[in-house]
Short mmCIF file of C-alpha atoms in Angstrom, two decimals:
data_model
loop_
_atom_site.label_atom_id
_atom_site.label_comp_id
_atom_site.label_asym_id
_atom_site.label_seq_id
_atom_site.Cartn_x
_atom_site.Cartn_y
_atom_site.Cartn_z
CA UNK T 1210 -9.36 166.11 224.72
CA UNK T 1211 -11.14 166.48 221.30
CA UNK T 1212 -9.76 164.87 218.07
CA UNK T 1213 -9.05 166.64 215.20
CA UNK T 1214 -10.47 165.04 211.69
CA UNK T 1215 -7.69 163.45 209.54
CA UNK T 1216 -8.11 165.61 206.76
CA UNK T 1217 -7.84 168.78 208.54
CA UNK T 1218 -4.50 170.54 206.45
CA UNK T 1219 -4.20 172.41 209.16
CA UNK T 1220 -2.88 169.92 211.63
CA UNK T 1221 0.58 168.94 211.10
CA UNK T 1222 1.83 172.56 210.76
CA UNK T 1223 0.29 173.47 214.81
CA UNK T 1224 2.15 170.48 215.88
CA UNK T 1225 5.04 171.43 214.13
CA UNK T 1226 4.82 174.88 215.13
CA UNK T 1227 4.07 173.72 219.34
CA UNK T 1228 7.40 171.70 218.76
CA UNK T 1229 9.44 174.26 217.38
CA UNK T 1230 8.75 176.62 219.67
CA UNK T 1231 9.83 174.73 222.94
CA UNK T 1232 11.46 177.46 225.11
CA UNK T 1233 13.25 178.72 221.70
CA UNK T 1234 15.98 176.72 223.06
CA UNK T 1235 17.88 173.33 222.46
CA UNK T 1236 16.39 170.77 223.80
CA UNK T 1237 18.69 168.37 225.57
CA UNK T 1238 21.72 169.40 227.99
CA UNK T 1239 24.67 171.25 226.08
CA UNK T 1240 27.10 169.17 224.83
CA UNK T 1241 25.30 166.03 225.30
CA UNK T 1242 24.85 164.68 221.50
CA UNK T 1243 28.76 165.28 220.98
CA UNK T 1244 29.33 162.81 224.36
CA UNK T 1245 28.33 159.66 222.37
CA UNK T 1246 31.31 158.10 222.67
CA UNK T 1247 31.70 158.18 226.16
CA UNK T 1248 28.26 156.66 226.92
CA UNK T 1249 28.83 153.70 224.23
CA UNK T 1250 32.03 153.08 226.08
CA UNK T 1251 29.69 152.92 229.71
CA UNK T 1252 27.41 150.99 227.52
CA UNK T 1253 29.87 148.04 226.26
CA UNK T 1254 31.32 147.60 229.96
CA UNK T 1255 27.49 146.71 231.35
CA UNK T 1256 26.25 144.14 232.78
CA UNK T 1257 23.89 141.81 233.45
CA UNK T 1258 23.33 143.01 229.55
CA UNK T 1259 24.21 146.44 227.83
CA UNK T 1260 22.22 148.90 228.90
CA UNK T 1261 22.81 152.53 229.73
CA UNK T 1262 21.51 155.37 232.09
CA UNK T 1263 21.82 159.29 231.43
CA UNK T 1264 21.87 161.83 234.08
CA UNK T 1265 20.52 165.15 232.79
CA UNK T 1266 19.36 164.27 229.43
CA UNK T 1267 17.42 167.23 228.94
CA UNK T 1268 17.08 171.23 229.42
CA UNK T 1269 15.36 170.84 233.04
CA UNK T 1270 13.02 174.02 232.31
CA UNK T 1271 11.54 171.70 229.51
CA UNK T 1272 11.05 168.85 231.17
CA UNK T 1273 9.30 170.53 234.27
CA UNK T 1274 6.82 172.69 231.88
CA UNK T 1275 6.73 168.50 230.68
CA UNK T 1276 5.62 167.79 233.80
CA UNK T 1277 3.24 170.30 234.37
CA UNK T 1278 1.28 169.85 230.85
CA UNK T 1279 0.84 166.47 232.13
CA UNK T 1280 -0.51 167.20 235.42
CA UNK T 1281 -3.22 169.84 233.98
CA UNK T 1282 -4.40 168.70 230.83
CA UNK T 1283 -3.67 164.56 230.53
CA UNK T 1284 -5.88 161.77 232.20
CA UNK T 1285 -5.00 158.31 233.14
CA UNK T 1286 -6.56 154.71 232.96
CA UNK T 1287 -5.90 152.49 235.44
CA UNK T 1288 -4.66 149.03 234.01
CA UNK T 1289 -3.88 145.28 235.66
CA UNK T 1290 -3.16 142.48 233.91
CA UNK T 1291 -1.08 139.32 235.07
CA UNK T 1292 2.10 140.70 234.64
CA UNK T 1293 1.26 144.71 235.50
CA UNK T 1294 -0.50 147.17 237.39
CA UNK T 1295 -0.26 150.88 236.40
CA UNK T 1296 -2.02 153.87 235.42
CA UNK T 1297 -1.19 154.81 231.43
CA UNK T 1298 -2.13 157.79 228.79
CA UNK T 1299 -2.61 157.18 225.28
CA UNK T 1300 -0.42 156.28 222.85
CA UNK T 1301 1.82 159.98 222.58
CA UNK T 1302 2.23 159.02 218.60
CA UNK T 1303 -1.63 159.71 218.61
CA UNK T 1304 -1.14 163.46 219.65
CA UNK T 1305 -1.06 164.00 216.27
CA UNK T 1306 -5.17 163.57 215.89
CA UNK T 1307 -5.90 165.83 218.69
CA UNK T 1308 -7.62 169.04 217.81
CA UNK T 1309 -5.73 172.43 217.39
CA UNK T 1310 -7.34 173.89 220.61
CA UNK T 1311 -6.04 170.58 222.21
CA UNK T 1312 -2.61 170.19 221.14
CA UNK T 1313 -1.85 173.94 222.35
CA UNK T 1314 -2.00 172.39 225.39
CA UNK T 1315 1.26 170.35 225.22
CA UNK T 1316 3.77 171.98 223.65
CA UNK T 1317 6.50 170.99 225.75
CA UNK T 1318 5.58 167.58 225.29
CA UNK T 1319 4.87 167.67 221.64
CA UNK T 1320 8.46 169.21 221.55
CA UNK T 1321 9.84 166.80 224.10
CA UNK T 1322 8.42 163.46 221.52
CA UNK T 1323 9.57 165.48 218.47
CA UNK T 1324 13.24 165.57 220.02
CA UNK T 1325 13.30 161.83 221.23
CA UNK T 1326 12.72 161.07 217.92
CA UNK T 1327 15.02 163.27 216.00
CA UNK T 1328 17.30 162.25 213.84
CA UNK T 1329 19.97 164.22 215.98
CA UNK T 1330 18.69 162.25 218.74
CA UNK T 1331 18.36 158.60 217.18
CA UNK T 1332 22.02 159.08 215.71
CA UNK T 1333 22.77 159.40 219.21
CA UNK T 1334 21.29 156.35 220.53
CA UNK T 1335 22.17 154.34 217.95
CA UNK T 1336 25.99 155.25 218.17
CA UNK T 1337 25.83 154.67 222.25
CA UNK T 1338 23.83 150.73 221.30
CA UNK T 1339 25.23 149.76 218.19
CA UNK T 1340 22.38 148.45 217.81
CA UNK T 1341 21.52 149.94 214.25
CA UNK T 1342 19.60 152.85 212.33
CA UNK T 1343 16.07 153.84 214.16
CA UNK T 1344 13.24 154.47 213.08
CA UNK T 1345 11.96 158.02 212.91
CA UNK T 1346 8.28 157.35 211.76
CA UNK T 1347 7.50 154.85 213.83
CA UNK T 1348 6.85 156.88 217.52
CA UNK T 1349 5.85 154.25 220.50
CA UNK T 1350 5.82 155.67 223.72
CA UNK T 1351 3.38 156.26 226.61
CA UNK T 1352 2.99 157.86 229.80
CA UNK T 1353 2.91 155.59 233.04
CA UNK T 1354 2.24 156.25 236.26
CA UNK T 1355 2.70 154.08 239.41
CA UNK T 1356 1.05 154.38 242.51
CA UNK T 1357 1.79 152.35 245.51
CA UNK T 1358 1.03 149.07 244.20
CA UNK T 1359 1.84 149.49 241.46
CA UNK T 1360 4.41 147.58 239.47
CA UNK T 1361 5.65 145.49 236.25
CA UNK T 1362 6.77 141.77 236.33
CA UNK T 1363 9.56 140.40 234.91
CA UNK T 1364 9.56 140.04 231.20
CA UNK T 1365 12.34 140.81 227.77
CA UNK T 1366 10.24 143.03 226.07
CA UNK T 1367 10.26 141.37 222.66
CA UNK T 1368 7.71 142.75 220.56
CA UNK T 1369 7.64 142.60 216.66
CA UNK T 1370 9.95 145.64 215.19
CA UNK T 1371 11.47 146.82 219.26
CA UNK T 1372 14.80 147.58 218.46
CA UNK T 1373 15.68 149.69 221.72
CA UNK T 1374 13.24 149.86 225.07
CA UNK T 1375 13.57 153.55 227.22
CA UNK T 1376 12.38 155.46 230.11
CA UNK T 1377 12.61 158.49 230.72
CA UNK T 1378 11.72 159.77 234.50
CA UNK T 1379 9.36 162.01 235.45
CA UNK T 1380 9.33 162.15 239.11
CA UNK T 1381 8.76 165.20 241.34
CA UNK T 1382 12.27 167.20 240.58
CA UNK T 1383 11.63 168.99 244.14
CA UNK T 1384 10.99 166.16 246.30
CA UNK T 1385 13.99 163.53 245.30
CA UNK T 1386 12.48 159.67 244.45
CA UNK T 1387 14.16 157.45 247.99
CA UNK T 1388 15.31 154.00 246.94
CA UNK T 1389 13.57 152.86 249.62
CA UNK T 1390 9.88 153.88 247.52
CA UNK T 1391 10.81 151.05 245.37
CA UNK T 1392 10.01 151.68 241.82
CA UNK T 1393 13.40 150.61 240.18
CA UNK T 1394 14.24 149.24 237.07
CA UNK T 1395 15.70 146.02 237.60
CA UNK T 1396 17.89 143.83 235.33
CA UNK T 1397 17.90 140.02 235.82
CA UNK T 1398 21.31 138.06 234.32
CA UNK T 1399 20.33 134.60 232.62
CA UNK T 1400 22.18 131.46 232.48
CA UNK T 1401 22.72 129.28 229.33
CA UNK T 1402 21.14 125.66 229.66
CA UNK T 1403 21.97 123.26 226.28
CA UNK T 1404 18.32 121.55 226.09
CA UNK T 1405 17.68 117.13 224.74
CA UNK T 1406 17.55 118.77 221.61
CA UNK T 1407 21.05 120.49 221.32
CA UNK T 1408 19.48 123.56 221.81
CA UNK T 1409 20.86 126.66 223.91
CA UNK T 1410 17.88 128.19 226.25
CA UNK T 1411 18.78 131.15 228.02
CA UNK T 1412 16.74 131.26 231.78
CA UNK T 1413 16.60 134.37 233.59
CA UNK T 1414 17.59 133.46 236.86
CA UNK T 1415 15.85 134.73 240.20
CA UNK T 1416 17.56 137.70 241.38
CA UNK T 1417 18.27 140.65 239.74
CA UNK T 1418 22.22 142.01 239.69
CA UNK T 1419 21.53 145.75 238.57
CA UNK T 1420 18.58 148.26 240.43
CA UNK T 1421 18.45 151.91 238.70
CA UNK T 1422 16.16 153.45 241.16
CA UNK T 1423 14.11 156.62 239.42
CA UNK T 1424 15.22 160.26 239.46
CA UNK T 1425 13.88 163.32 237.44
CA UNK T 1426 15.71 164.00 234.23
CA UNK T 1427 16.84 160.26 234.12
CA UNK T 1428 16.81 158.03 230.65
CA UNK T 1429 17.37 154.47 231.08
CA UNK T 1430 17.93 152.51 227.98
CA UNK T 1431 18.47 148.87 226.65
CA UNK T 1432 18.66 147.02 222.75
CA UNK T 1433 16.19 144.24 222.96
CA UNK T 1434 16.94 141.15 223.07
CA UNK T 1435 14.93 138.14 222.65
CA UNK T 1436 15.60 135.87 225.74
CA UNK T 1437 17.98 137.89 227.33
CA UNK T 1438 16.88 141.58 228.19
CA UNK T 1439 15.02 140.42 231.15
CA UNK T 1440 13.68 143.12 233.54
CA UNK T 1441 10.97 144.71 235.73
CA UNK T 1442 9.53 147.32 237.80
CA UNK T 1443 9.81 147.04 241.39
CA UNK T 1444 6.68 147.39 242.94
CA UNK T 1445 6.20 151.02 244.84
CA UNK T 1446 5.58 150.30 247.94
CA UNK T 1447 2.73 151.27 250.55
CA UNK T 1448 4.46 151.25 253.62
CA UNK T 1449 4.05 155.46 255.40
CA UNK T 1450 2.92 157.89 253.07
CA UNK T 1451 5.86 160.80 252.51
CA UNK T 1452 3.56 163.93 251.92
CA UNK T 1453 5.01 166.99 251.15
CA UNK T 1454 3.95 170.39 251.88
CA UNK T 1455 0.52 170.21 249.73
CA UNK T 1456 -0.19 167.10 251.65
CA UNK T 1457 -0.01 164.58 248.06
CA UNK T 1458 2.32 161.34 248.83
CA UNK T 1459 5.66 162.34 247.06
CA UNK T 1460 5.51 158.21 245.94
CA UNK T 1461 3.98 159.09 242.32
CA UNK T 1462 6.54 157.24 240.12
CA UNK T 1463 6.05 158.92 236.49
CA UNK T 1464 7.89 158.56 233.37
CA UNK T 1465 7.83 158.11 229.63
CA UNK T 1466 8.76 154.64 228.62
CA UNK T 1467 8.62 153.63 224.80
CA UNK T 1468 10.63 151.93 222.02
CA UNK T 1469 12.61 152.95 219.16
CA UNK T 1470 12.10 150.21 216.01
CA UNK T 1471 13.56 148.90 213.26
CA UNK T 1472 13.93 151.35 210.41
CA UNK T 1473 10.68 151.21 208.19
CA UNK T 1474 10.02 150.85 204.46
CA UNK T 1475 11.29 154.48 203.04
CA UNK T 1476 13.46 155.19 205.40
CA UNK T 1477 17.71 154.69 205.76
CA UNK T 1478 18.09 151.30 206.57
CA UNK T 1479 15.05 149.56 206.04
CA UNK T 1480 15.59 145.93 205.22
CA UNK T 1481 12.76 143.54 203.69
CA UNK T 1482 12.02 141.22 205.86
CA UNK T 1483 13.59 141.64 208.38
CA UNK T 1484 10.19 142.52 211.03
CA UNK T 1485 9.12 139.18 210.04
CA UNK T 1486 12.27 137.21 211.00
CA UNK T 1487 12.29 139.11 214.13
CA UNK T 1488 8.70 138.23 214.83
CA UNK T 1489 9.93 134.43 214.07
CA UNK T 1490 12.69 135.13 216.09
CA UNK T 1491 10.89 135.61 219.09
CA UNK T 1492 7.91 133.38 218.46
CA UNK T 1493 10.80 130.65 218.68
CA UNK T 1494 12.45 132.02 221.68
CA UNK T 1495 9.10 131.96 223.36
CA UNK T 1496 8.46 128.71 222.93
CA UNK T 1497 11.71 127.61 224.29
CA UNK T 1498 11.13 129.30 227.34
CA UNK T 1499 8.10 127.44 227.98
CA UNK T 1500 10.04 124.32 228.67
CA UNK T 1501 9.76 123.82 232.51
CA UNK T 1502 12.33 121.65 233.28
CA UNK T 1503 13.96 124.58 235.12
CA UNK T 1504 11.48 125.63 236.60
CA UNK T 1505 11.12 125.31 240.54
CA UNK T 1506 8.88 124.12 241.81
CA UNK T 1507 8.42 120.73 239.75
CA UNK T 1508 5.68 118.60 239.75
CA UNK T 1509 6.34 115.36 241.86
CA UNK T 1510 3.51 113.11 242.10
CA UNK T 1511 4.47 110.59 244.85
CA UNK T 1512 2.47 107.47 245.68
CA UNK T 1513 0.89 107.11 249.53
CA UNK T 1514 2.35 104.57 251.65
CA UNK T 1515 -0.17 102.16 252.26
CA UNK T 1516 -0.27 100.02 255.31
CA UNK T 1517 1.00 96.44 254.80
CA UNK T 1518 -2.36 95.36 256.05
CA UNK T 1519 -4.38 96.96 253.04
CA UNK T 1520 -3.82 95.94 249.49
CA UNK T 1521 -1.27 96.91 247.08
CA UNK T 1522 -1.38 100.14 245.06
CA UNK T 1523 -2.37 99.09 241.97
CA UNK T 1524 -5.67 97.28 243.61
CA UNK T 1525 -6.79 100.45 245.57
CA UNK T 1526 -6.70 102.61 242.61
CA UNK T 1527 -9.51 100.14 241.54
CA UNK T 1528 -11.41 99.81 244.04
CA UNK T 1529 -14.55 102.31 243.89
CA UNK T 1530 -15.12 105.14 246.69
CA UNK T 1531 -17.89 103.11 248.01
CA UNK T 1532 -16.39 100.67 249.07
CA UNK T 1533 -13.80 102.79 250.90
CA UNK T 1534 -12.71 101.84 254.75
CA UNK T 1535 -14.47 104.24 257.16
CA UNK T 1536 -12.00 106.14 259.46
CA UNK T 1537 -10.10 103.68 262.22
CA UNK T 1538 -10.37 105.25 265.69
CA UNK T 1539 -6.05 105.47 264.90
CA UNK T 1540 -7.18 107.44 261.84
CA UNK T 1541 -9.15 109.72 264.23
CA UNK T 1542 -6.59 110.23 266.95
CA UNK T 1543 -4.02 110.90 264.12
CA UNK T 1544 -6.33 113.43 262.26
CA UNK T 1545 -7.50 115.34 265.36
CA UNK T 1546 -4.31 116.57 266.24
CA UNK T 1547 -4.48 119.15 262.89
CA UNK T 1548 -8.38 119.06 261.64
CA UNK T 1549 -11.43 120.56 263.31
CA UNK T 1550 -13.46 118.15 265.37
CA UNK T 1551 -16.45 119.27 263.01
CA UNK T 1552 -14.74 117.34 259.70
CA UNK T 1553 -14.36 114.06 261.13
CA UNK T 1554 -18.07 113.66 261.60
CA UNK T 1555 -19.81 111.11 259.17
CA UNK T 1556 -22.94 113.34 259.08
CA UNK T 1557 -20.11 116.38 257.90
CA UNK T 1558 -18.18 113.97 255.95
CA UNK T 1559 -21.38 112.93 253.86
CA UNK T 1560 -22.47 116.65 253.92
CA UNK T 1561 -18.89 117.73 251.87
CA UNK T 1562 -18.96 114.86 249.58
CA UNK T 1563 -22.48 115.45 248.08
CA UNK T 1564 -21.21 119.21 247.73
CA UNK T 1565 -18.07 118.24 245.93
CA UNK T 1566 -19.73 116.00 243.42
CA UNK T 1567 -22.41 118.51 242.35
CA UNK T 1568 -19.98 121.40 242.22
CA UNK T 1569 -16.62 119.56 241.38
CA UNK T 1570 -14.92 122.15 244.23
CA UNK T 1571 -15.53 122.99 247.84
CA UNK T 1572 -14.00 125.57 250.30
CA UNK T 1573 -14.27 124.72 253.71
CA UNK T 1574 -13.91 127.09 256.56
CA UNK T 1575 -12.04 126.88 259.72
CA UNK T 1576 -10.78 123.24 258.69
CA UNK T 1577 -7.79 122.98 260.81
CA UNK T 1578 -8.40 123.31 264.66
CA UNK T 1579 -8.05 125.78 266.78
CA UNK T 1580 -4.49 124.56 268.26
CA UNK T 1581 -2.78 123.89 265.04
CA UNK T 1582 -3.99 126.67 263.60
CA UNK T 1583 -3.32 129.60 266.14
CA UNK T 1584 0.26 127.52 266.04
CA UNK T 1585 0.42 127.90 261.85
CA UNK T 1586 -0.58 131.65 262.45
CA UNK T 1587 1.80 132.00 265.35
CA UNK T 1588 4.66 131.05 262.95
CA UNK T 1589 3.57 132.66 259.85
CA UNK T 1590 3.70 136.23 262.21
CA UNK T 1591 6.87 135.29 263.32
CA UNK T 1592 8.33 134.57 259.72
CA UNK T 1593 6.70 137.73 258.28
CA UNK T 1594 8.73 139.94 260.87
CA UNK T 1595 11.85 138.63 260.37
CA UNK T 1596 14.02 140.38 257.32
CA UNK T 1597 15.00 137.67 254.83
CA UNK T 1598 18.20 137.60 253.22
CA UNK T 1599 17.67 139.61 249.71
CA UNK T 1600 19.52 137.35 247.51
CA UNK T 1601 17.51 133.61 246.94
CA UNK T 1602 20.78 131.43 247.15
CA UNK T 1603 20.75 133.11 251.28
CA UNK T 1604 17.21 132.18 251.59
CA UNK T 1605 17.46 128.83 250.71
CA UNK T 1606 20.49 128.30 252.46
CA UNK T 1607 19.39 129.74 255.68
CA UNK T 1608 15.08 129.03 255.94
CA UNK T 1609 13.13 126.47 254.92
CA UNK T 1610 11.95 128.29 252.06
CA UNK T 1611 12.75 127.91 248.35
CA UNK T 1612 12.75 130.69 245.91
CA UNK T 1613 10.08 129.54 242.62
CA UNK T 1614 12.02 130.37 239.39
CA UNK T 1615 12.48 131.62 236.48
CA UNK T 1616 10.91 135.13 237.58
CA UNK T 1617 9.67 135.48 234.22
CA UNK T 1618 6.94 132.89 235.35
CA UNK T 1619 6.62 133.27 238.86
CA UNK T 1620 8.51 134.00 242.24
CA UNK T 1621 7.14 133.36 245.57
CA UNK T 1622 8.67 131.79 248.23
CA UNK T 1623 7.29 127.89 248.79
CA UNK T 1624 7.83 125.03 250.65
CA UNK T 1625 7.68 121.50 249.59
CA UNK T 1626 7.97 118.14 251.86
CA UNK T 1627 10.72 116.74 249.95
CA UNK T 1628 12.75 120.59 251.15
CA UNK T 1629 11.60 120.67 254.58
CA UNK T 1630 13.06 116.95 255.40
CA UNK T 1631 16.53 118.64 254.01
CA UNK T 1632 16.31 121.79 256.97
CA UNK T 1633 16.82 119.06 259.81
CA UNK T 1634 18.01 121.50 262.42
CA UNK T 1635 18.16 121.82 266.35
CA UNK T 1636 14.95 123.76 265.96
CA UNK T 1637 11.49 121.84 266.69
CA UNK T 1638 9.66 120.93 263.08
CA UNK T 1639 7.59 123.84 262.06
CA UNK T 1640 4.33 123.80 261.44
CA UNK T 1641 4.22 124.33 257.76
CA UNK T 1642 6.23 121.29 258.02
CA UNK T 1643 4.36 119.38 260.31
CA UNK T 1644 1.40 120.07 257.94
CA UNK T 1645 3.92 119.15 254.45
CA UNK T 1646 5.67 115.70 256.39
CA UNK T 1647 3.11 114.09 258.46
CA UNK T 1648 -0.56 115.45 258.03
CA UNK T 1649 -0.94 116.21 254.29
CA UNK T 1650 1.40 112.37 253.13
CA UNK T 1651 -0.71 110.47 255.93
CA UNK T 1652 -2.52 107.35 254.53
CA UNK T 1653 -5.19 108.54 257.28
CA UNK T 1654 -5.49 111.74 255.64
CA UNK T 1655 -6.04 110.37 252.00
CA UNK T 1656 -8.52 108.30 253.44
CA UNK T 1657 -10.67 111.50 254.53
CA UNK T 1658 -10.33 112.71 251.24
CA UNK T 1659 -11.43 110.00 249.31
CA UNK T 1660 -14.76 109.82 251.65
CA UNK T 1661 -14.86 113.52 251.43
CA UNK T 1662 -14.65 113.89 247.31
CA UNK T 1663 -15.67 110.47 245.99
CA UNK T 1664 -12.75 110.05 244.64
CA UNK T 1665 -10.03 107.30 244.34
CA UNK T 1666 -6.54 109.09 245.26
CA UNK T 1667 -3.40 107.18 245.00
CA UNK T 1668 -0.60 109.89 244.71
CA UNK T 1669 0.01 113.23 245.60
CA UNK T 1670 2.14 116.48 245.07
CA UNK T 1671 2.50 118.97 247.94
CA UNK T 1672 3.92 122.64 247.76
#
């Protein structure tokens, strides 16, 4: 779409005009700005935080004429960072530069931002949150799309002036959004640690205690809160397509998702200052939550056990990778049960170490052998067609897996040696923990890798 020249007099009054003639018609559901009392009362009673959810916010004519002004005239960039994947318009406050021809276009969604941000409307919100007057000239909202895929990690939102987050669901209003899509909005509860310093740090912890799946017509809505208003986007997932009767995968999660800010200089309730101490605010909460100690898993460097034959710790971390024992025929015997035949040969072992001291790295191919590893792939199968328990105090109770925390940083399932040792069952030792108790620890095994790197190795960490 073309752009319209800022000094173009012209401009403001088409927008104004496209807005104000949205169906002739009000644009949210009857009654709804005289229910706000009801909806702050919802909105108190939440939990994991205060947050709220609207069924029917708007006039569902608009909102589908929304839809289709989307579909026929807006584009969409694809976008992945570490934390997202989605496909997202332009800024909607920047509607305001498109060009006359452009912006008659969207009227239904110039309409549909001009009555988000109404003063009808942000007396509304502000009433249901408490959270305090809203801006009217500051507009931040977007269009985002997800794809199977697609998705948003865990994170509180904190930005500079964010005074409330929202979304407001687009989804196909003929073709219902399943649960089962994924795609929800998920809030995580935290838990209070004091830190050394006297300090109260706020962790989110790994599972999430509220899931508002989408639907058309939906608003979702939260005051933002530095260390606390944890939440994502479940991803939308890619298992069978669900086409509909024009053959396009129903699975198209779209909404608008923004922020409404502290008031700004001019308007009702602007306070000096106060952007900045927010900024500090969360600067400072930020840093707090990059204290790890509780995060799992922890780094736990561990000596190896040397045999009582060979010299003491401290004199092996001295001693130079030349002069390095070559592999004992025990070594050998040990080492063949897990690695390739191939690796054990001095003509192989020479060949990786002049490789990893040029390039400081090496990947090596089919390095365990084939027994072990159809065994590790055996079990892996096995383990990925099993459900797992949903919640991660289940998980850890009931596998050998541990959930990695706080979600804000990371969440995968892991295994450690120091974990598997504490899953002593009637079951035969996996071999993920075959591999994490008796290959990877083995004094035979550090020896390999110290002829294999060049390097002196006298601890280690597993996961």
């Amino acid at each position: 779409m073309k752009r319209k020249a800022e000094d173009d007099p012209g401009h403001r009054s088409v927008k104004k005009k496209a807005s104000l003639e949205s169906n002739g018609s009000q644009p949210f559901r009857q009654g709804l700005l005289q229910e706000a009392d009801k909806y702050h009362k919802q909105y108190i009673h939440s939990q994991p935080y205060k947050h709220g959810v609207i069924q029917n916010l708007l006039e569902p004519r608009l909102l589908r004429k929304v839809r289709a002004e989307i579909q026929a005239s807006l584009s969409f960039t694809p976008k992945e960072t570490d934390i997202y994947r989605i496909h997202q318009s332009g800024d909607l406050a920047n509607l305001d530069g498109l060009d006359d021809s452009s912006l008659k276009l969207l009227p239904s969604l110039l309409a549909l931002r001009d009555a988000l941000y109404s003063p009808s409307f942000r007396d509304f919100l502000s009433t249901v949150t408490g959270a305090g007057l809203l801006s009217g000239s500051k507009t931040d909202m977007a269009i985002n799309v997800y794809t199977p895929g697609c998705h948003l990690l865990c994170h509180d939102d904190v930005i500079g002036s964010r005074r409330v987050s929202y979304i407001l669901y687009l989804t196909d209003p003929d073709r219902p959004w399943k649960p089962e899509w994924g795609g929800a909005l998920r809030l995580y509860p935290t838990t209070t640690h004091k830190a050394e310093n006297g300090t109260e740090v706020k962790v989110p912890n790994p599972d999430c205690t509220v899931s508002i799946p989408p639907a058309f017509n939906q608003l979702g809505f939260f005051a933002v809160q530095p260390g606390k208003s944890f939440h994502d986007v479940e991803e939308v997932y890619s298992t069978d397509l669900d086409l509909g009767k024009d053959g396009v995968d129903s699975r198209v999660r779209m909404a608008i998702s923004g922020w409404y800010h502290i008031p700004q200089k001019g308007e009702d309730g602007y306070v000096e200052g106060l952007e900045e101490s927010l900024a500090e605010r969360s600067s400072l909460q930020q840093l707090q939550g990059r204290d790890d100690q509780y995060d799992s898993p922890r780094s736990g460097m561990k000596p190896y056990k040397h045999d009582d034959h060979e010299e003491s710790e401290s004199a092996a971390v001295r001693k130079s990778s030349q002069e390095e024992a070559p592999l004992t025929e025990d070594d050998l015997e040990f080492l063949l049960k897990y690695i390739a035949p191939t690796y054990l040969t001095p003509d192989t072992i020479e060949s990786v170490s002049d490789t990893f001291v040029d390039d400081c790295s090496i990947c090596l191919g089919k390095f365990l052998n084939k027994k072990f590893s159809s065994a590790i792939r055996n079990y892996i199968t096995r383990q990925e067609s099993q459900a797992l328990p949903s919640a991660s105090q289940d998980i850890e109770k009931s596998t050998a897996w541990q959930v990695a925390r706080p979600p804000h940083k990371h969440r995968f399932l892991y295994q450690q040696a120091s974990s598997a040792k504490k899953k002593e069952d009637n079951h035969d030792e996996s071999p993920i923990q075959d591999l994490l108790r008796n290959l990877l620890p083995s004094e035979a095994f550090r020896k390999w890798l110290q002829l294999a790197t060049g390097l002196t190795l006298s601890s280690h960490d597993l996961c």
